[in-house]
C-alpha cells in the first residue's frame, strides 16, 4: 500500500453515516421541561429584619470594645515606637523578627522616602505586629 491508496481510503471514510435509530426522540424525551420558579414563601421583611439585627449587633460590639474599662488606650504611634515583648514564649521569635523588619524598613524609607513599595511593606509589618499582639492577648 502506498500513500495514494491511504488517501483514497481516507476520502471514503468522509461519507456520512446514518444512525441506526432516530436519536432526537430519545434526547427529547429525556429532557424534562424546566420547573417554574418557586415564589418565595418568606416575606420580604425577614431579610430587612436580619440586616437590621446584624447592624445592631455590630454597633453594640463596637461600643462595647471602645468602652471596655480594663484595657488601657494606646495610640498607634506609641505602639509602633515601643519594643514589645510578648508574654507567650512561642510568639517571642516572631515579635523579634517583625521588630527587626520594621527597623530595617524605616532605615530604607529614610533613603527613599517616596517609595510606595516600602510604605506598603511597613504597613503590612505593622498589621502583622498588631495581629501578633492580639494573639498574645488571646493566649492570655
Short mmCIF file of N, CA and C in Angstrom, two decimals:
data_model
loop_
_atom_site.label_atom_id
_atom_site.label_comp_id
_atom_site.label_asym_id
_atom_site.label_seq_id
_atom_site.Cartn_x
_atom_site.Cartn_y
_atom_site.Cartn_z
N UNK A 1 0.84 -1.17 0.00
CA UNK A 1 0.00 0.00 0.00
C UNK A 1 0.89 1.24 0.00
N UNK A 2 0.49 2.18 -0.81
CA UNK A 2 1.25 3.43 -0.83
C UNK A 2 0.37 4.58 -0.33
N UNK A 3 0.94 5.75 -0.38
CA UNK A 3 0.25 6.92 0.19
C UNK A 3 -1.03 7.26 -0.57
N UNK A 4 -1.05 7.06 -1.86
CA UNK A 4 -2.25 7.38 -2.65
C UNK A 4 -3.43 6.50 -2.26
N UNK A 5 -3.16 5.24 -1.99
CA UNK A 5 -4.24 4.34 -1.58
C UNK A 5 -4.74 4.73 -0.18
N UNK A 6 -3.85 5.13 0.67
CA UNK A 6 -4.28 5.56 2.01
C UNK A 6 -5.18 6.79 1.91
N UNK A 7 -4.81 7.72 1.06
CA UNK A 7 -5.63 8.92 0.89
C UNK A 7 -7.01 8.57 0.32
N UNK A 8 -7.07 7.63 -0.63
CA UNK A 8 -8.34 7.21 -1.20
C UNK A 8 -9.21 6.58 -0.12
N UNK A 9 -8.62 5.76 0.73
CA UNK A 9 -9.38 5.14 1.81
C UNK A 9 -9.86 6.18 2.83
N UNK A 10 -9.03 7.18 3.08
CA UNK A 10 -9.46 8.25 3.99
C UNK A 10 -10.63 9.03 3.40
N UNK A 11 -10.63 9.29 2.09
CA UNK A 11 -11.73 10.01 1.45
C UNK A 11 -13.02 9.20 1.54
N UNK A 12 -12.92 7.89 1.47
CA UNK A 12 -14.11 7.04 1.58
C UNK A 12 -14.70 7.11 2.99
N UNK A 13 -13.86 7.37 3.96
CA UNK A 13 -14.35 7.48 5.33
C UNK A 13 -15.14 8.76 5.57
N UNK A 14 -15.01 9.74 4.67
CA UNK A 14 -15.71 11.02 4.85
C UNK A 14 -17.19 10.95 4.52
N UNK A 15 -17.68 9.89 4.03
CA UNK A 15 -19.09 9.81 3.66
C UNK A 15 -19.95 9.78 4.92
N UNK A 16 -21.11 10.45 4.90
CA UNK A 16 -21.96 10.48 6.08
C UNK A 16 -22.56 9.11 6.37
N UNK A 17 -22.71 8.82 7.64
CA UNK A 17 -23.28 7.55 8.07
C UNK A 17 -24.55 7.86 8.85
N UNK A 18 -25.63 7.24 8.46
CA UNK A 18 -26.92 7.46 9.14
C UNK A 18 -26.96 6.61 10.41
N UNK A 19 -27.48 7.15 11.51
CA UNK A 19 -27.58 6.35 12.73
C UNK A 19 -28.62 5.25 12.56
N UNK A 20 -28.49 4.22 13.38
CA UNK A 20 -29.40 3.08 13.29
C UNK A 20 -30.82 3.45 13.69
N UNK A 21 -30.93 4.38 14.65
CA UNK A 21 -32.26 4.82 15.08
C UNK A 21 -32.23 6.33 15.24
N UNK A 22 -33.42 6.92 15.31
CA UNK A 22 -33.52 8.36 15.47
C UNK A 22 -33.13 8.72 16.91
N UNK A 23 -32.06 9.49 17.05
CA UNK A 23 -31.55 9.82 18.37
C UNK A 23 -32.31 10.97 19.02
N UNK A 24 -32.89 11.86 18.23
CA UNK A 24 -33.54 13.03 18.79
C UNK A 24 -34.78 12.68 19.60
N UNK A 25 -35.46 11.63 19.25
CA UNK A 25 -36.66 11.24 20.01
C UNK A 25 -36.28 10.87 21.44
N UNK A 26 -35.21 10.11 21.60
CA UNK A 26 -34.78 9.74 22.95
C UNK A 26 -34.25 10.94 23.73
N UNK A 27 -33.51 11.82 23.06
CA UNK A 27 -32.97 13.01 23.73
C UNK A 27 -34.10 13.91 24.18
N UNK A 28 -35.09 14.10 23.31
CA UNK A 28 -36.22 14.97 23.63
C UNK A 28 -37.04 14.40 24.79
N UNK A 29 -37.21 13.09 24.82
CA UNK A 29 -37.99 12.51 25.91
C UNK A 29 -37.21 12.54 27.23
N UNK A 30 -35.87 12.53 27.15
CA UNK A 30 -35.07 12.57 28.38
C UNK A 30 -35.07 13.96 29.01
N UNK A 31 -35.23 14.97 28.19
CA UNK A 31 -35.26 16.34 28.71
C UNK A 31 -36.64 16.63 29.28
N UNK A 32 -36.65 17.07 30.50
CA UNK A 32 -37.92 17.44 31.12
C UNK A 32 -38.08 18.94 31.01
N UNK A 33 -39.31 19.40 30.95
CA UNK A 33 -39.49 20.85 30.91
C UNK A 33 -39.00 21.47 32.22
N UNK A 34 -38.45 22.66 32.11
CA UNK A 34 -37.91 23.34 33.29
C UNK A 34 -39.05 23.64 34.26
N UNK A 35 -38.77 23.38 35.53
CA UNK A 35 -39.77 23.64 36.56
C UNK A 35 -39.93 25.14 36.73
N UNK A 36 -41.15 25.62 36.90
CA UNK A 36 -41.34 27.05 37.10
C UNK A 36 -40.69 27.50 38.40
N UNK A 37 -40.19 28.71 38.40
CA UNK A 37 -39.52 29.25 39.59
C UNK A 37 -40.52 29.37 40.73
N UNK A 38 -40.09 28.91 41.91
CA UNK A 38 -40.97 28.99 43.07
C UNK A 38 -40.96 30.40 43.61
N UNK A 39 -42.11 30.83 43.97
CA UNK A 39 -42.18 32.14 44.61
C UNK A 39 -41.76 31.97 46.07
N UNK A 40 -41.09 32.95 46.57
CA UNK A 40 -40.57 32.87 47.93
C UNK A 40 -41.74 32.87 48.91
N UNK A 41 -41.73 31.89 49.79
CA UNK A 41 -42.80 31.82 50.78
C UNK A 41 -42.50 32.72 51.98
N UNK A 42 -41.25 33.16 52.10
CA UNK A 42 -40.88 34.05 53.20
C UNK A 42 -41.16 35.49 52.81
N UNK A 43 -41.65 36.25 53.73
CA UNK A 43 -41.91 37.66 53.41
C UNK A 43 -40.61 38.44 53.27
N UNK A 44 -40.69 39.56 52.55
CA UNK A 44 -39.51 40.39 52.31
C UNK A 44 -39.00 41.07 53.56
N UNK A 45 -39.84 41.20 54.54
CA UNK A 45 -39.41 41.88 55.76
C UNK A 45 -38.42 41.04 56.55
N UNK A 46 -38.38 39.73 56.31
CA UNK A 46 -37.45 38.87 57.03
C UNK A 46 -36.00 39.23 56.69
N UNK A 47 -35.74 39.51 55.43
CA UNK A 47 -34.40 39.91 55.01
C UNK A 47 -34.02 41.26 55.62
N UNK A 48 -34.95 42.20 55.60
CA UNK A 48 -34.69 43.51 56.19
C UNK A 48 -34.46 43.40 57.70
N UNK A 49 -35.20 42.55 58.36
CA UNK A 49 -35.03 42.37 59.80
C UNK A 49 -33.67 41.75 60.12
N UNK A 50 -33.22 40.83 59.28
CA UNK A 50 -31.91 40.23 59.54
C UNK A 50 -30.79 41.25 59.35
N UNK A 51 -30.90 42.11 58.34
CA UNK A 51 -29.90 43.17 58.15
C UNK A 51 -29.90 44.13 59.34
N UNK A 52 -31.07 44.49 59.80
CA UNK A 52 -31.16 45.41 60.94
C UNK A 52 -30.56 44.76 62.20
N UNK A 53 -30.83 43.50 62.41
CA UNK A 53 -30.28 42.81 63.57
C UNK A 53 -28.76 42.72 63.52
N UNK A 54 -28.23 42.42 62.35
CA UNK A 54 -26.77 42.35 62.21
C UNK A 54 -26.12 43.71 62.42
N UNK A 55 -26.75 44.75 61.91
CA UNK A 55 -26.16 46.08 62.10
C UNK A 55 -26.21 46.49 63.58
N UNK A 56 -27.29 46.17 64.28
CA UNK A 56 -27.36 46.45 65.71
C UNK A 56 -26.30 45.67 66.48
N UNK A 57 -26.08 44.44 66.09
CA UNK A 57 -25.05 43.63 66.74
C UNK A 57 -23.67 44.23 66.52
N UNK A 58 -23.39 44.68 65.30
CA UNK A 58 -22.09 45.28 65.00
C UNK A 58 -21.87 46.57 65.79
N UNK A 59 -22.91 47.40 65.87
CA UNK A 59 -22.80 48.65 66.63
C UNK A 59 -22.60 48.35 68.11
N UNK A 60 -23.33 47.40 68.63
CA UNK A 60 -23.19 47.04 70.04
C UNK A 60 -21.80 46.52 70.37
N UNK A 61 -21.26 45.68 69.51
CA UNK A 61 -19.91 45.16 69.75
C UNK A 61 -18.86 46.25 69.67
N UNK A 62 -19.02 47.17 68.72
CA UNK A 62 -18.02 48.24 68.61
C UNK A 62 -18.10 49.18 69.81
N UNK A 63 -19.29 49.45 70.31
CA UNK A 63 -19.42 50.29 71.50
C UNK A 63 -18.86 49.60 72.73
N UNK A 64 -19.07 48.31 72.81
CA UNK A 64 -18.57 47.56 73.97
C UNK A 64 -17.04 47.54 73.98
N UNK A 65 -16.42 47.40 72.83
CA UNK A 65 -14.96 47.38 72.77
C UNK A 65 -14.36 48.75 73.05
N UNK A 66 -15.03 49.79 72.59
CA UNK A 66 -14.47 51.13 72.80
C UNK A 66 -14.62 51.59 74.25
N UNK A 67 -15.56 51.03 75.00
CA UNK A 67 -15.78 51.45 76.38
C UNK A 67 -15.34 50.41 77.40
N UNK A 68 -14.47 49.49 77.02
CA UNK A 68 -14.03 48.49 77.99
C UNK A 68 -13.06 49.14 78.97
N UNK A 69 -13.38 49.13 80.28
CA UNK A 69 -12.57 49.85 81.26
C UNK A 69 -11.24 49.18 81.59
N UNK A 70 -11.13 47.88 81.39
CA UNK A 70 -9.93 47.17 81.82
C UNK A 70 -8.74 47.35 80.89
N UNK A 71 -8.94 47.81 79.66
CA UNK A 71 -7.85 47.91 78.72
C UNK A 71 -7.40 49.35 78.58
N UNK A 72 -6.11 49.61 78.72
CA UNK A 72 -5.62 50.97 78.55
C UNK A 72 -5.65 51.37 77.08
N UNK A 73 -5.92 52.63 76.84
CA UNK A 73 -5.95 53.15 75.48
C UNK A 73 -4.53 53.48 75.04
N UNK A 74 -4.06 52.84 73.99
CA UNK A 74 -2.71 53.06 73.48
C UNK A 74 -2.84 53.59 72.06
N UNK A 75 -2.16 54.66 71.79
CA UNK A 75 -2.22 55.21 70.44
C UNK A 75 -1.39 54.35 69.51
N UNK A 76 -1.70 54.42 68.23
CA UNK A 76 -1.00 53.62 67.24
C UNK A 76 0.45 54.07 67.12
N UNK A 77 0.69 55.37 67.20
CA UNK A 77 2.06 55.87 67.08
C UNK A 77 2.91 55.41 68.25
N UNK A 78 2.36 55.43 69.45
CA UNK A 78 3.12 54.99 70.62
C UNK A 78 3.39 53.49 70.55
N UNK A 79 2.42 52.74 70.06
CA UNK A 79 2.61 51.29 69.95
C UNK A 79 3.64 50.95 68.88
N UNK A 80 3.74 51.77 67.84
CA UNK A 80 4.68 51.49 66.77
C UNK A 80 6.11 51.78 67.18
N UNK A 81 6.32 52.70 68.13
CA UNK A 81 7.67 53.10 68.50
C UNK A 81 8.25 52.27 69.64
N UNK A 82 7.43 51.59 70.39
CA UNK A 82 7.93 50.83 71.53
C UNK A 82 8.29 49.42 71.10
N UNK A 83 9.28 48.86 71.77
CA UNK A 83 9.64 47.47 71.54
C UNK A 83 8.75 46.62 72.43
N UNK A 84 8.10 45.67 71.84
CA UNK A 84 7.11 44.88 72.56
C UNK A 84 7.63 43.46 72.73
N UNK A 85 7.45 42.91 73.92
CA UNK A 85 7.86 41.54 74.20
C UNK A 85 6.64 40.78 74.68
N UNK A 86 6.21 39.77 73.93
CA UNK A 86 5.01 39.02 74.32
C UNK A 86 5.28 38.15 75.53
N UNK A 87 4.21 37.87 76.25
CA UNK A 87 4.32 37.00 77.42
C UNK A 87 4.44 35.54 77.02
N UNK A 88 3.91 35.18 75.87
CA UNK A 88 3.96 33.80 75.40
C UNK A 88 5.30 33.57 74.69
N UNK A 89 6.11 32.63 75.15
CA UNK A 89 7.42 32.42 74.53
C UNK A 89 7.33 31.94 73.08
N UNK A 90 6.20 31.36 72.68
CA UNK A 90 6.04 30.91 71.30
C UNK A 90 5.96 32.08 70.33
N UNK A 91 5.54 33.24 70.82
CA UNK A 91 5.39 34.42 69.97
C UNK A 91 6.61 35.33 70.02
N UNK A 92 7.55 35.05 70.91
CA UNK A 92 8.70 35.94 71.09
C UNK A 92 9.57 36.03 69.84
N UNK A 93 9.82 34.90 69.19
CA UNK A 93 10.65 34.91 67.98
C UNK A 93 10.02 35.72 66.86
N UNK A 94 8.72 35.58 66.69
CA UNK A 94 8.02 36.35 65.66
C UNK A 94 8.05 37.83 65.98
N UNK A 95 7.94 38.18 67.26
CA UNK A 95 7.98 39.59 67.65
C UNK A 95 9.34 40.20 67.35
N UNK A 96 10.41 39.45 67.61
CA UNK A 96 11.76 39.95 67.33
C UNK A 96 11.95 40.15 65.83
N UNK A 97 11.50 39.18 65.03
CA UNK A 97 11.64 39.28 63.58
C UNK A 97 10.86 40.46 63.02
N UNK A 98 9.64 40.65 63.49
CA UNK A 98 8.82 41.76 62.99
C UNK A 98 9.40 43.11 63.41
N UNK A 99 9.95 43.18 64.62
CA UNK A 99 10.55 44.44 65.07
C UNK A 99 11.79 44.76 64.25
N UNK A 100 12.60 43.74 63.96
CA UNK A 100 13.79 43.96 63.13
C UNK A 100 13.40 44.38 61.71
N UNK A 101 12.36 43.76 61.18
CA UNK A 101 11.90 44.12 59.83
C UNK A 101 11.39 45.55 59.81
N UNK A 102 10.67 45.95 60.86
CA UNK A 102 10.16 47.32 60.92
C UNK A 102 11.31 48.33 60.97
N UNK A 103 12.35 48.03 61.75
CA UNK A 103 13.50 48.93 61.84
C UNK A 103 14.24 49.02 60.50
N UNK A 104 14.40 47.89 59.81
CA UNK A 104 15.07 47.90 58.50
C UNK A 104 14.26 48.69 57.48
N UNK A 105 12.95 48.54 57.53
CA UNK A 105 12.10 49.28 56.60
C UNK A 105 12.16 50.78 56.87
N UNK A 106 12.25 51.16 58.14
CA UNK A 106 12.38 52.59 58.45
C UNK A 106 13.69 53.15 57.93
N UNK A 107 14.76 52.38 58.05
CA UNK A 107 16.05 52.83 57.52
C UNK A 107 15.99 52.96 56.00
N UNK A 108 15.32 52.01 55.35
CA UNK A 108 15.19 52.09 53.89
C UNK A 108 14.32 53.27 53.49
N UNK A 109 13.30 53.58 54.29
CA UNK A 109 12.45 54.73 53.99
C UNK A 109 13.18 56.05 54.18
N UNK A 110 14.19 56.08 55.05
CA UNK A 110 14.99 57.30 55.18
C UNK A 110 15.77 57.57 53.90
N UNK A 111 16.19 56.50 53.22
CA UNK A 111 16.93 56.66 51.97
C UNK A 111 16.01 56.95 50.80
N UNK A 112 14.83 56.34 50.79
CA UNK A 112 13.87 56.55 49.70
C UNK A 112 12.50 56.82 50.32
N UNK A 113 12.24 58.06 50.76
CA UNK A 113 11.00 58.34 51.49
C UNK A 113 9.74 58.27 50.63
N UNK A 114 9.86 58.37 49.33
CA UNK A 114 8.66 58.38 48.47
C UNK A 114 8.38 57.02 47.84
N UNK A 115 8.96 55.97 48.35
CA UNK A 115 8.78 54.64 47.77
C UNK A 115 7.46 54.03 48.24
N UNK A 116 6.51 53.83 47.32
CA UNK A 116 5.23 53.23 47.74
C UNK A 116 5.38 51.77 48.15
N UNK A 117 6.34 51.07 47.55
CA UNK A 117 6.54 49.67 47.93
C UNK A 117 7.01 49.53 49.36
N UNK A 118 7.95 50.40 49.76
CA UNK A 118 8.42 50.36 51.15
C UNK A 118 7.32 50.77 52.11
N UNK A 119 6.50 51.74 51.71
CA UNK A 119 5.38 52.17 52.56
C UNK A 119 4.42 51.00 52.78
N UNK A 120 4.12 50.26 51.69
CA UNK A 120 3.22 49.11 51.81
C UNK A 120 3.81 48.04 52.73
N UNK A 121 5.11 47.77 52.56
CA UNK A 121 5.75 46.76 53.41
C UNK A 121 5.73 47.16 54.88
N UNK A 122 5.97 48.44 55.15
CA UNK A 122 5.93 48.92 56.53
C UNK A 122 4.52 48.80 57.10
N UNK A 123 3.54 49.11 56.28
CA UNK A 123 2.14 48.99 56.73
C UNK A 123 1.79 47.53 57.03
N UNK A 124 2.22 46.62 56.15
CA UNK A 124 1.95 45.20 56.39
C UNK A 124 2.66 44.69 57.63
N UNK A 125 3.88 45.17 57.85
CA UNK A 125 4.62 44.76 59.04
C UNK A 125 3.89 45.22 60.30
N UNK A 126 3.39 46.45 60.28
CA UNK A 126 2.63 46.95 61.43
C UNK A 126 1.36 46.14 61.65
N UNK A 127 0.69 45.75 60.55
CA UNK A 127 -0.51 44.92 60.68
C UNK A 127 -0.17 43.57 61.29
N UNK A 128 0.95 43.00 60.87
CA UNK A 128 1.36 41.71 61.42
C UNK A 128 1.70 41.84 62.91
N UNK A 129 2.34 42.94 63.28
CA UNK A 129 2.63 43.16 64.70
C UNK A 129 1.33 43.31 65.49
N UNK A 130 0.37 43.98 64.92
CA UNK A 130 -0.92 44.15 65.59
C UNK A 130 -1.61 42.79 65.77
N UNK A 131 -1.57 41.94 64.73
CA UNK A 131 -2.15 40.61 64.84
C UNK A 131 -1.43 39.78 65.90
N UNK A 132 -0.11 39.94 65.96
CA UNK A 132 0.66 39.21 66.96
C UNK A 132 0.29 39.65 68.37
N UNK A 133 0.06 40.95 68.55
CA UNK A 133 -0.37 41.45 69.86
C UNK A 133 -1.74 40.89 70.23
N UNK A 134 -2.62 40.80 69.24
CA UNK A 134 -3.95 40.24 69.50
C UNK A 134 -3.84 38.77 69.89
N UNK A 135 -2.96 38.04 69.20
CA UNK A 135 -2.77 36.63 69.55
C UNK A 135 -2.22 36.49 70.97
N UNK A 136 -1.32 37.38 71.35
CA UNK A 136 -0.76 37.34 72.70
C UNK A 136 -1.84 37.62 73.74
N UNK A 137 -2.73 38.57 73.44
CA UNK A 137 -3.82 38.88 74.37
C UNK A 137 -4.78 37.70 74.48
N UNK A 138 -5.05 37.03 73.36
CA UNK A 138 -5.95 35.88 73.39
C UNK A 138 -5.32 34.70 74.13
N UNK A 139 -3.99 34.57 74.01
CA UNK A 139 -3.31 33.47 74.70
C UNK A 139 -3.28 33.71 76.20
N UNK A 140 -3.40 34.98 76.57
CA UNK A 140 -3.51 35.34 77.97
C UNK A 140 -2.21 35.29 78.67
#
